[in-house]
mmCIF file of C-alpha atoms in Angstrom:
data_model
loop_
_atom_site.group_PDB
_atom_site.id
_atom_site.type_symbol
_atom_site.label_atom_id
_atom_site.label_comp_id
_atom_site.label_asym_id
_atom_site.label_seq_id
_atom_site.Cartn_x
_atom_site.Cartn_y
_atom_site.Cartn_z
ATOM 1 C CA MET A 1 99.636 133.891 42.533
ATOM 2 C CA ARG A 2 103.193 133.774 41.111
ATOM 3 C CA LEU A 3 103.170 130.034 41.099
ATOM 4 C CA THR A 4 105.893 128.049 39.456
ATOM 5 C CA TYR A 5 105.848 124.715 37.649
ATOM 6 C CA PRO A 6 108.672 122.706 36.084
ATOM 7 C CA THR A 7 110.150 124.360 32.991
ATOM 8 C CA ASN A 8 110.219 121.119 31.051
ATOM 9 C CA VAL A 9 106.382 121.152 30.632
ATOM 10 C CA LYS A 10 105.417 122.417 27.267
ATOM 11 C CA VAL A 11 101.877 123.674 27.073
ATOM 12 C CA LEU A 12 99.894 123.174 23.883
ATOM 13 C CA LYS A 13 96.592 125.061 23.900
ATOM 14 C CA VAL A 14 93.437 123.597 22.383
ATOM 15 C CA PRO A 15 89.958 125.105 22.508
ATOM 16 C CA CYS A 16 88.632 122.054 24.347
ATOM 17 C CA THR A 17 90.242 118.706 25.242
ATOM 18 C CA GLY A 18 87.544 117.207 22.949
ATOM 19 C CA ARG A 19 89.930 118.346 20.149
ATOM 20 C CA VAL A 20 92.748 116.139 21.347
ATOM 21 C CA ASP A 21 93.054 113.028 19.240
ATOM 22 C CA VAL A 22 95.003 109.805 19.791
ATOM 23 C CA ILE A 23 97.329 110.708 16.915
ATOM 24 C CA HIS A 24 98.288 113.990 18.614
ATOM 25 C CA ILE A 25 99.391 112.099 21.699
ATOM 26 C CA LEU A 26 101.282 109.497 19.696
ATOM 27 C CA LYS A 27 103.064 112.236 17.563
ATOM 28 C CA ALA A 28 104.241 113.914 20.790
ATOM 29 C CA PHE A 29 106.001 110.633 21.752
ATOM 30 C CA GLU A 30 107.226 110.078 18.201
ATOM 31 C CA ASN A 31 108.830 113.532 18.387
ATOM 32 C CA GLY A 32 110.556 112.739 21.623
ATOM 33 C CA ALA A 33 108.275 113.656 24.566
ATOM 34 C CA ASP A 34 108.842 111.567 27.591
ATOM 35 C CA GLY A 35 105.265 111.940 28.870
ATOM 36 C CA VAL A 36 101.982 113.614 27.837
ATOM 37 C CA TYR A 37 99.139 114.692 30.037
ATOM 38 C CA VAL A 38 95.847 116.145 28.997
ATOM 39 C CA ALA A 39 94.382 118.765 31.338
ATOM 40 C CA GLY A 40 90.690 119.169 30.741
ATOM 41 C CA CYS A 41 87.845 120.897 32.574
ATOM 42 C CA LEU A 42 86.198 119.264 35.522
ATOM 43 C CA GLU A 43 83.912 116.431 34.518
ATOM 44 C CA GLY A 44 80.346 117.723 34.098
ATOM 45 C CA GLU A 45 81.607 121.285 33.526
ATOM 46 C CA CYS A 46 82.663 121.109 29.783
ATOM 47 C CA HIS A 47 81.476 124.051 27.790
ATOM 48 C CA TYR A 48 80.909 121.630 24.902
ATOM 49 C CA LEU A 49 79.218 119.213 27.351
ATOM 50 C CA VAL A 50 81.269 116.081 26.771
ATOM 51 C CA GLY A 51 84.652 117.183 25.274
ATOM 52 C CA ASN A 52 86.627 116.222 28.352
ATOM 53 C CA LEU A 53 84.789 112.889 28.662
ATOM 54 C CA ARG A 54 85.699 112.079 25.085
ATOM 55 C CA ALA A 55 89.284 113.124 25.750
ATOM 56 C CA LYS A 56 89.305 110.734 28.752
ATOM 57 C CA LYS A 57 88.326 107.830 26.459
ATOM 58 C CA ARG A 58 90.893 108.776 23.849
ATOM 59 C CA VAL A 59 93.673 109.014 26.524
ATOM 60 C CA GLY A 60 92.640 105.511 27.594
ATOM 61 C CA TYR A 61 92.984 104.269 24.074
ATOM 62 C CA ALA A 62 96.305 106.058 23.601
ATOM 63 C CA LYS A 63 97.482 104.188 26.754
ATOM 64 C CA GLN A 64 96.702 100.861 25.114
ATOM 65 C CA LEU A 65 98.470 101.805 21.864
ATOM 66 C CA LEU A 66 101.566 103.064 23.712
ATOM 67 C CA GLU A 67 101.612 99.882 25.826
ATOM 68 C CA GLU A 68 101.512 97.675 22.795
ATOM 69 C CA CYS A 69 104.249 99.536 20.941
ATOM 70 C CA GLY A 70 106.564 99.456 23.927
ATOM 71 C CA ILE A 71 106.600 103.116 24.931
ATOM 72 C CA GLY A 72 104.509 102.515 28.017
ATOM 73 C CA GLY A 73 100.861 103.496 28.722
ATOM 74 C CA GLU A 74 101.717 104.997 32.097
ATOM 75 C CA ARG A 75 103.464 107.883 30.302
ATOM 76 C CA VAL A 76 100.154 109.430 29.415
ATOM 77 C CA ALA A 77 97.575 110.750 31.784
ATOM 78 C CA MET A 78 94.322 112.767 31.961
ATOM 79 C CA TYR A 79 93.725 115.409 34.634
ATOM 80 C CA ASN A 80 90.630 117.461 35.252
ATOM 81 C CA LEU A 81 90.778 120.958 36.782
ATOM 82 C CA SER A 82 89.042 124.281 36.329
ATOM 83 C CA SER A 83 90.783 127.340 34.835
ATOM 84 C CA ALA A 84 90.552 128.918 38.339
ATOM 85 C CA GLN A 85 92.724 126.210 39.856
ATOM 86 C CA GLY A 86 96.135 127.696 39.237
ATOM 87 C CA GLN A 87 97.624 125.880 42.253
ATOM 88 C CA ARG A 88 96.246 122.561 41.140
ATOM 89 C CA PHE A 89 97.784 123.162 37.630
ATOM 90 C CA ALA A 90 101.242 123.736 39.224
ATOM 91 C CA ALA A 91 100.843 120.660 41.425
ATOM 92 C CA ILE A 92 99.828 118.503 38.526
ATOM 93 C CA ALA A 93 102.818 119.714 36.474
ATOM 94 C CA LEU A 94 105.094 118.787 39.337
ATOM 95 C CA GLU A 95 103.414 115.464 39.988
ATOM 96 C CA MET A 96 103.587 114.409 36.315
ATOM 97 C CA THR A 97 107.171 115.583 35.988
ATOM 98 C CA GLU A 98 108.226 113.476 38.983
ATOM 99 C CA LYS A 99 106.340 110.470 37.694
ATOM 100 C CA ILE A 100 107.973 110.724 34.265
ATOM 101 C CA ARG A 101 111.394 111.253 35.864
ATOM 102 C CA GLN A 102 110.962 107.984 37.687
ATOM 103 C CA LEU A 103 109.955 106.206 34.485
ATOM 104 C CA GLY A 104 113.019 107.658 32.700
ATOM 105 C CA PRO A 105 113.344 109.057 29.200
ATOM 106 C CA ASN A 106 111.182 107.962 26.306
ATOM 107 C CA PRO A 107 112.381 104.387 25.524
ATOM 108 C CA MET A 108 112.798 105.345 21.881
ATOM 109 C CA LYS A 109 115.795 107.402 22.841
ATOM 110 C CA LYS A 110 118.766 105.082 23.240
ATOM 111 C CA GLY A 111 122.008 105.514 25.173
ATOM 112 C CA SER A 112 123.424 109.033 25.150
ATOM 113 C CA ARG A 113 121.406 110.301 22.225
ATOM 114 C CA VAL A 114 120.214 113.890 22.559
ATOM 115 C CA MET A 115 116.611 114.012 23.526
ATOM 116 C CA GLY A 116 115.311 116.772 21.437
ATOM 117 C CA HIS A 117 115.937 120.450 20.833
ATOM 118 C CA GLY A 118 117.649 122.015 23.773
ATOM 119 C CA SER A 119 116.848 119.230 26.262
ATOM 120 C CA ARG A 120 119.389 117.330 28.197
ATOM 121 C CA GLU A 121 119.534 113.624 28.925
ATOM 122 C CA ASN A 122 117.512 112.483 31.900
ATOM 123 C CA GLU A 123 115.467 115.635 31.800
ATOM 124 C CA SER A 124 111.876 114.858 31.326
ATOM 125 C CA GLN A 125 109.778 116.648 28.868
ATOM 126 C CA GLU A 126 106.066 116.668 29.020
ATOM 127 C CA GLN A 127 103.641 118.125 26.546
ATOM 128 C CA VAL A 128 100.390 119.363 27.799
ATOM 129 C CA ALA A 129 97.200 119.907 25.988
ATOM 130 C CA ARG A 130 95.148 122.161 28.172
ATOM 131 C CA THR A 131 91.776 123.740 27.743
ATOM 132 C CA GLU A 132 91.674 127.513 27.996
ATOM 133 C CA ALA A 133 87.934 127.629 28.422
ATOM 134 C CA LYS A 134 86.895 130.236 30.902
ATOM 135 C CA SER A 135 84.158 129.434 33.286
ATOM 136 C CA MET B 1 79.734 98.613 4.534
ATOM 137 C CA ILE B 2 82.584 96.100 4.823
ATOM 138 C CA VAL B 3 83.601 95.987 8.457
ATOM 139 C CA ALA B 4 87.191 94.966 9.424
ATOM 140 C CA ASN B 5 89.369 94.803 12.601
ATOM 141 C CA ARG B 6 93.035 95.660 12.797
ATOM 142 C CA LYS B 7 95.293 92.610 13.115
ATOM 143 C CA PRO B 8 97.167 92.201 16.402
ATOM 144 C CA PHE B 9 100.218 94.475 16.586
ATOM 145 C CA GLU B 10 102.574 91.461 17.129
ATOM 146 C CA GLU B 11 101.435 89.863 13.855
ATOM 147 C CA LEU B 12 102.018 93.117 11.965
ATOM 148 C CA LEU B 13 105.502 93.504 13.539
ATOM 149 C CA GLU B 14 106.326 89.981 12.116
ATOM 150 C CA PHE B 15 105.112 91.056 8.637
ATOM 151 C CA ILE B 16 107.465 94.028 8.495
ATOM 152 C CA LYS B 17 110.348 92.489 10.328
ATOM 153 C CA PRO B 18 112.753 92.147 7.335
ATOM 154 C CA TYR B 19 111.902 95.583 5.882
ATOM 155 C CA SER B 20 113.052 99.097 6.438
ATOM 156 C CA LYS B 21 110.928 101.097 3.926
ATOM 157 C CA ILE B 22 107.313 100.199 3.448
ATOM 158 C CA LEU B 23 104.114 101.628 1.997
ATOM 159 C CA LEU B 24 101.185 101.596 4.464
ATOM 160 C CA LEU B 25 98.017 101.806 2.469
ATOM 161 C CA GLY B 26 94.557 102.883 3.635
ATOM 162 C CA CYS B 27 91.203 103.280 1.970
ATOM 163 C CA ASN B 28 88.737 106.115 2.088
ATOM 164 C CA GLU B 29 85.659 103.879 1.881
ATOM 165 C CA CYS B 30 84.259 101.243 4.268
ATOM 166 C CA VAL B 31 87.323 100.815 6.427
ATOM 167 C CA THR B 32 87.311 104.597 7.054
ATOM 168 C CA VAL B 33 83.685 104.538 8.180
ATOM 169 C CA CYS B 34 84.261 101.505 10.525
ATOM 170 C CA ALA B 35 87.405 103.298 11.860
ATOM 171 C CA THR B 36 89.851 100.554 10.900
ATOM 172 C CA GLY B 37 91.850 101.601 7.868
ATOM 173 C CA GLY B 38 91.163 105.266 7.006
ATOM 174 C CA ALA B 39 93.710 108.039 7.072
ATOM 175 C CA LYS B 40 93.519 108.335 10.809
ATOM 176 C CA GLU B 41 94.049 104.718 11.548
ATOM 177 C CA VAL B 42 96.942 104.569 8.941
ATOM 178 C CA ALA B 43 98.578 107.453 10.785
ATOM 179 C CA ILE B 44 98.153 105.778 14.179
ATOM 180 C CA LEU B 45 99.523 102.403 13.025
ATOM 181 C CA ALA B 46 102.413 104.084 11.216
ATOM 182 C CA SER B 47 103.359 105.979 14.385
ATOM 183 C CA GLU B 48 103.095 102.934 16.598
ATOM 184 C CA LEU B 49 105.256 100.860 14.183
ATOM 185 C CA LYS B 50 107.869 103.622 13.817
ATOM 186 C CA MET B 51 108.112 104.035 17.570
ATOM 187 C CA HIS B 52 108.478 100.320 18.169
ATOM 188 C CA ARG B 53 111.145 99.947 15.536
ATOM 189 C CA GLU B 54 112.981 103.043 16.691
ATOM 190 C CA LYS B 55 113.032 101.574 20.231
ATOM 191 C CA GLU B 56 114.435 98.339 18.853
ATOM 192 C CA GLY B 57 117.175 100.292 17.169
ATOM 193 C CA ARG B 58 115.924 99.310 13.681
ATOM 194 C CA PRO B 59 114.133 102.375 12.397
ATOM 195 C CA ILE B 60 111.602 101.969 9.610
ATOM 196 C CA GLU B 61 110.460 104.495 6.964
ATOM 197 C CA ILE B 62 106.704 104.313 6.470
ATOM 198 C CA MET B 63 104.896 106.145 3.673
ATOM 199 C CA GLU B 64 101.280 106.625 4.550
ATOM 200 C CA HIS B 65 98.909 106.740 1.552
ATOM 201 C CA VAL B 66 95.172 106.412 1.384
ATOM 202 C CA LEU B 67 93.356 105.656 -1.810
ATOM 203 C CA GLU B 68 89.822 106.854 -2.526
ATOM 204 C CA ARG B 69 88.989 103.132 -3.163
ATOM 205 C CA ASN B 70 91.126 100.093 -3.243
ATOM 206 C CA CYS B 71 88.542 98.100 -5.330
ATOM 207 C CA ASP B 72 88.627 100.117 -8.485
ATOM 208 C CA PRO B 73 91.385 99.924 -11.054
ATOM 209 C CA GLU B 74 91.644 103.705 -11.658
ATOM 210 C CA TYR B 75 92.641 104.282 -8.028
ATOM 211 C CA VAL B 76 94.805 101.212 -7.663
ATOM 212 C CA GLU B 77 96.737 102.155 -10.823
ATOM 213 C CA SER B 78 97.466 105.608 -9.297
ATOM 214 C CA LEU B 79 99.945 103.841 -7.062
ATOM 215 C CA LYS B 80 102.130 102.945 -10.024
ATOM 216 C CA PRO B 81 104.647 105.831 -9.790
ATOM 217 C CA MET B 82 105.299 105.226 -6.081
ATOM 218 C CA VAL B 83 104.918 101.512 -5.344
ATOM 219 C CA GLY B 84 108.392 100.645 -6.696
ATOM 220 C CA ASP B 85 110.012 102.876 -4.103
ATOM 221 C CA TYR B 86 108.997 100.584 -1.201
ATOM 222 C CA GLU B 87 110.095 97.104 -0.240
ATOM 223 C CA MET B 88 106.596 95.950 0.511
ATOM 224 C CA VAL B 89 103.008 97.162 0.894
ATOM 225 C CA MET B 90 100.984 96.660 4.032
ATOM 226 C CA SER B 91 97.289 97.434 3.442
ATOM 227 C CA MET B 92 94.567 98.481 5.874
ATOM 228 C CA ALA B 93 91.873 98.154 3.113
ATOM 229 C CA CYS B 94 89.411 95.360 3.220
ATOM 230 C CA GLY B 95 90.273 91.947 1.764
ATOM 231 C CA CYS B 96 88.909 92.961 -1.677
ATOM 232 C CA GLY B 97 91.245 95.978 -1.780
ATOM 233 C CA ILE B 98 94.268 94.062 -0.538
ATOM 234 C CA GLN B 99 93.735 91.390 -3.244
ATOM 235 C CA PHE B 100 93.243 93.945 -5.932
ATOM 236 C CA VAL B 101 96.437 95.818 -5.147
ATOM 237 C CA ALA B 102 98.310 92.506 -5.063
ATOM 238 C CA GLU B 103 96.844 91.555 -8.470
ATOM 239 C CA HIS B 104 97.992 94.880 -10.003
ATOM 240 C CA TYR B 105 101.533 94.786 -8.561
ATOM 241 C CA ARG B 106 102.586 91.196 -8.841
ATOM 242 C CA GLU B 107 106.192 91.908 -8.214
ATOM 243 C CA LYS B 108 105.353 93.443 -4.781
ATOM 244 C CA LEU B 109 104.566 91.778 -1.540
ATOM 245 C CA VAL B 110 101.212 92.994 -0.326
ATOM 246 C CA LEU B 111 100.204 91.926 3.144
ATOM 247 C CA PRO B 112 97.008 92.570 5.174
ATOM 248 C CA ALA B 113 97.017 94.779 8.312
ATOM 249 C CA VAL B 114 93.354 94.022 8.987
ATOM 250 C CA ASN B 115 91.032 91.044 9.319
ATOM 251 C CA THR B 116 88.083 91.691 7.135
ATOM 252 C CA THR B 117 85.121 90.566 9.109
ATOM 253 C CA PHE B 118 81.597 91.227 7.855
ATOM 254 C CA ASP B 119 79.125 93.271 5.771
ATOM 255 C CA GLY B 120 77.308 95.356 8.370
ATOM 256 C CA VAL B 121 75.938 98.653 9.648
ATOM 257 C CA THR B 122 76.846 101.246 12.262
ATOM 258 C CA GLU B 123 74.463 100.722 15.184
ATOM 259 C CA GLU B 124 75.867 103.712 16.955
ATOM 260 C CA HIS B 125 79.274 105.482 17.170
ATOM 261 C CA GLY B 126 81.807 102.700 17.721
ATOM 262 C CA VAL B 127 79.355 99.744 17.380
ATOM 263 C CA TRP B 128 79.014 97.811 14.092
ATOM 264 C CA SER B 129 77.107 94.623 13.460
ATOM 265 C CA GLU B 130 76.595 92.135 10.633
ATOM 266 C CA ARG B 131 73.605 92.329 8.380
ATOM 267 C CA CYS B 132 74.228 90.523 5.071
ATOM 268 C CA LEU B 133 76.082 87.407 4.008
ATOM 269 C CA GLY B 134 75.648 88.119 0.278
ATOM 270 C CA CYS B 135 73.793 84.795 -0.313
ATOM 271 C CA GLY B 136 72.694 86.037 -3.770
ATOM 272 C CA ASN B 137 69.004 85.319 -3.355
ATOM 273 C CA CYS B 138 67.384 87.879 -1.056
ATOM 274 C CA ILE B 139 64.344 86.868 0.996
ATOM 275 C CA LEU B 140 63.940 90.115 2.988
ATOM 276 C CA ASP B 141 60.532 90.481 1.436
ATOM 277 C CA LYS B 142 59.277 87.376 3.334
ATOM 278 C CA THR B 143 60.918 88.318 6.626
ATOM 279 C CA LEU B 144 60.096 92.058 6.424
ATOM 280 C CA GLY B 145 63.683 93.329 6.352
ATOM 281 C CA ILE B 146 65.319 91.010 8.863
ATOM 282 C CA CYS B 147 67.728 88.510 7.276
ATOM 283 C CA PRO B 148 67.447 84.948 8.717
ATOM 284 C CA VAL B 149 70.575 83.969 6.771
ATOM 285 C CA THR B 150 72.661 86.475 8.707
ATOM 286 C CA ARG B 151 70.750 87.183 11.880
ATOM 287 C CA CYS B 152 70.097 83.537 12.753
ATOM 288 C CA ALA B 153 73.273 81.720 13.769
ATOM 289 C CA LYS B 154 72.101 78.604 11.957
ATOM 290 C CA SER B 155 70.662 80.483 8.962
ATOM 291 C CA LEU B 156 67.316 78.790 9.488
ATOM 292 C CA PHE B 157 64.446 79.539 7.107
ATOM 293 C CA ASN B 158 61.377 78.325 8.995
ATOM 294 C CA GLY B 159 61.301 79.704 12.546
ATOM 295 C CA PRO B 160 63.682 79.533 15.417
ATOM 296 C CA CYS B 161 65.436 76.555 16.900
ATOM 297 C CA GLY B 162 65.267 75.411 20.539
ATOM 298 C CA GLY B 163 68.256 77.583 21.337
ATOM 299 C CA SER B 164 66.091 80.736 21.256
ATOM 300 C CA GLN B 165 65.572 81.797 24.949
ATOM 301 C CA GLY B 166 63.966 85.064 26.037
ATOM 302 C CA GLY B 167 64.510 86.556 22.620
ATOM 303 C CA LYS B 168 68.232 85.763 22.662
ATOM 304 C CA CYS B 169 70.353 83.274 20.657
ATOM 305 C CA GLU B 170 72.072 80.450 22.534
ATOM 306 C CA VAL B 171 75.433 81.310 20.885
ATOM 307 C CA ASP B 172 75.668 84.515 22.899
ATOM 308 C CA LYS B 173 73.415 86.075 25.485
ATOM 309 C CA ASP B 174 73.795 89.516 23.867
ATOM 310 C CA THR B 175 72.831 88.328 20.325
ATOM 311 C CA PRO B 176 69.104 88.629 19.537
ATOM 312 C CA CYS B 177 67.465 85.600 18.071
ATOM 313 C CA GLY B 178 67.004 86.450 14.407
ATOM 314 C CA TRP B 179 63.709 84.622 14.209
ATOM 315 C CA GLN B 180 62.396 86.339 17.364
ATOM 316 C CA LEU B 181 63.142 89.609 15.600
ATOM 317 C CA ILE B 182 61.290 88.452 12.489
ATOM 318 C CA VAL B 183 58.229 87.242 14.382
ATOM 319 C CA ASP B 184 58.102 90.431 16.386
ATOM 320 C CA ARG B 185 58.258 92.447 13.184
ATOM 321 C CA LEU B 186 55.518 90.389 11.481
ATOM 322 C CA LYS B 187 53.257 90.972 14.479
ATOM 323 C CA GLU B 188 53.948 94.725 14.400
ATOM 324 C CA MET B 189 52.973 94.822 10.725
ATOM 325 C CA ASN B 190 49.885 92.473 11.199
ATOM 326 C CA MET B 191 51.452 90.086 8.756
ATOM 327 C CA LEU B 192 51.942 87.086 10.999
ATOM 328 C CA ASP B 193 50.274 84.895 8.365
ATOM 329 C CA LYS B 194 53.513 85.150 6.351
ATOM 330 C CA TYR B 195 55.138 83.069 9.115
ATOM 331 C CA MET B 196 52.969 80.158 8.236
ATOM 332 C CA GLU B 197 54.319 80.025 4.642
ATOM 333 C CA ILE B 198 56.848 77.160 4.541
ATOM 334 C CA GLN B 199 60.035 78.175 2.861
ATOM 335 C CA PRO B 200 61.480 75.571 0.541
ATOM 336 C CA LEU B 201 65.067 74.425 0.714
ATOM 337 C CA LYS B 202 67.360 77.296 -0.219
ATOM 338 C CA ASP B 203 69.427 77.104 -3.417
ATOM 339 C CA TRP B 204 72.870 77.942 -2.103
ATOM 340 C CA SER B 205 74.414 77.903 -5.520
ATOM 341 C CA THR B 206 73.872 81.682 -5.775
ATOM 342 C CA SER B 207 75.976 81.963 -2.626
ATOM 343 C CA ARG B 208 79.555 80.799 -2.076
ATOM 344 C CA ASP B 209 78.547 77.214 -2.875
ATOM 345 C CA GLY B 210 78.558 78.167 -6.529
ATOM 346 C CA GLY B 211 82.207 79.284 -6.318
ATOM 347 C CA PRO B 212 83.579 82.853 -6.666
ATOM 348 C CA ARG B 213 80.895 85.094 -8.171
ATOM 349 C CA ARG B 214 81.121 87.487 -11.006
ATOM 350 C CA ARG B 215 78.805 90.116 -12.466
ATOM 351 C CA VAL B 216 78.988 91.301 -16.007
ATOM 352 C CA ARG B 217 77.053 94.225 -17.589
ATOM 353 C CA GLU B 218 77.870 94.087 -21.294
ATOM 354 C CA ASP B 219 76.203 97.572 -21.856
ATOM 355 C CA LEU B 220 78.600 99.174 -19.491
ATOM 356 C CA LYS B 221 81.802 97.671 -20.845
ATOM 357 C CA ILE B 222 84.089 100.121 -22.623
#
């Protein structure tokens, strides 16, 4: 398909989004990510039955925690797509990047401080936890 | 198990306001099981506090440490080599654990990160409910395993009050009437005649009315 998606998206692979915990999401922000989205299988199609549904709840809880500590709950999102939806994956990466760009950098980063290894100011970074389950 | 809830984030921020290096303590026992103050919850709270303080431009160093138990001296004393390195201790253990740590390190400020709530059970993943008030004089034999002291909002001993409607308690439509549960259970077990036994006034001196309680086993003392 030779699709492209923004280079600032860092993909972290997990066997199932059910493996993603709240602390993983928080640590991404603590380490300077501007946004995090969890890309799980379509609802009802989890190989482990409910992994993606559990991830959805955990993302919801992470949103609450990020809101109360001032980072902002809107910086984290859950998406559902199948491993055959390459175009959708690229579209989500673009959509999330645009959304985070509008929100600006992680509020932990003040003024002109460097935003992390190799990244420039105002350039959004997202970390992605994505299932690699094959259907 | 002892069930607790984390205190509101704003309250915790106030506790740590003057400090820049703290010890955040957890416990591997009850508060781990009720998902309030175990290793995972300690890590989450530490992360939240660090991010908030970083955002404010006043970074804080937080040492996460989880004791096997906070209510036994051998574990509490294991903090000795490290506790002096921190300006204060914030504990996610239950009220017993927080007090015991404070008793052992009198020179150190030890503050609670949780509200200790009740002695209860896990009904299902993520749902806990109260079962025992520790009144010191158990009558579960008479009520077939359902405690009227805890399950009845008024701790009545001789049947329900007028607030029992459709099996629910008047204090909350989702709370079952303790006495309805007892009567249903007595019926199931064909022991409804027990319901006719009048319970005398309860001696509350074995409960909190007798002051803080203490238990001593001379044979176990070293």
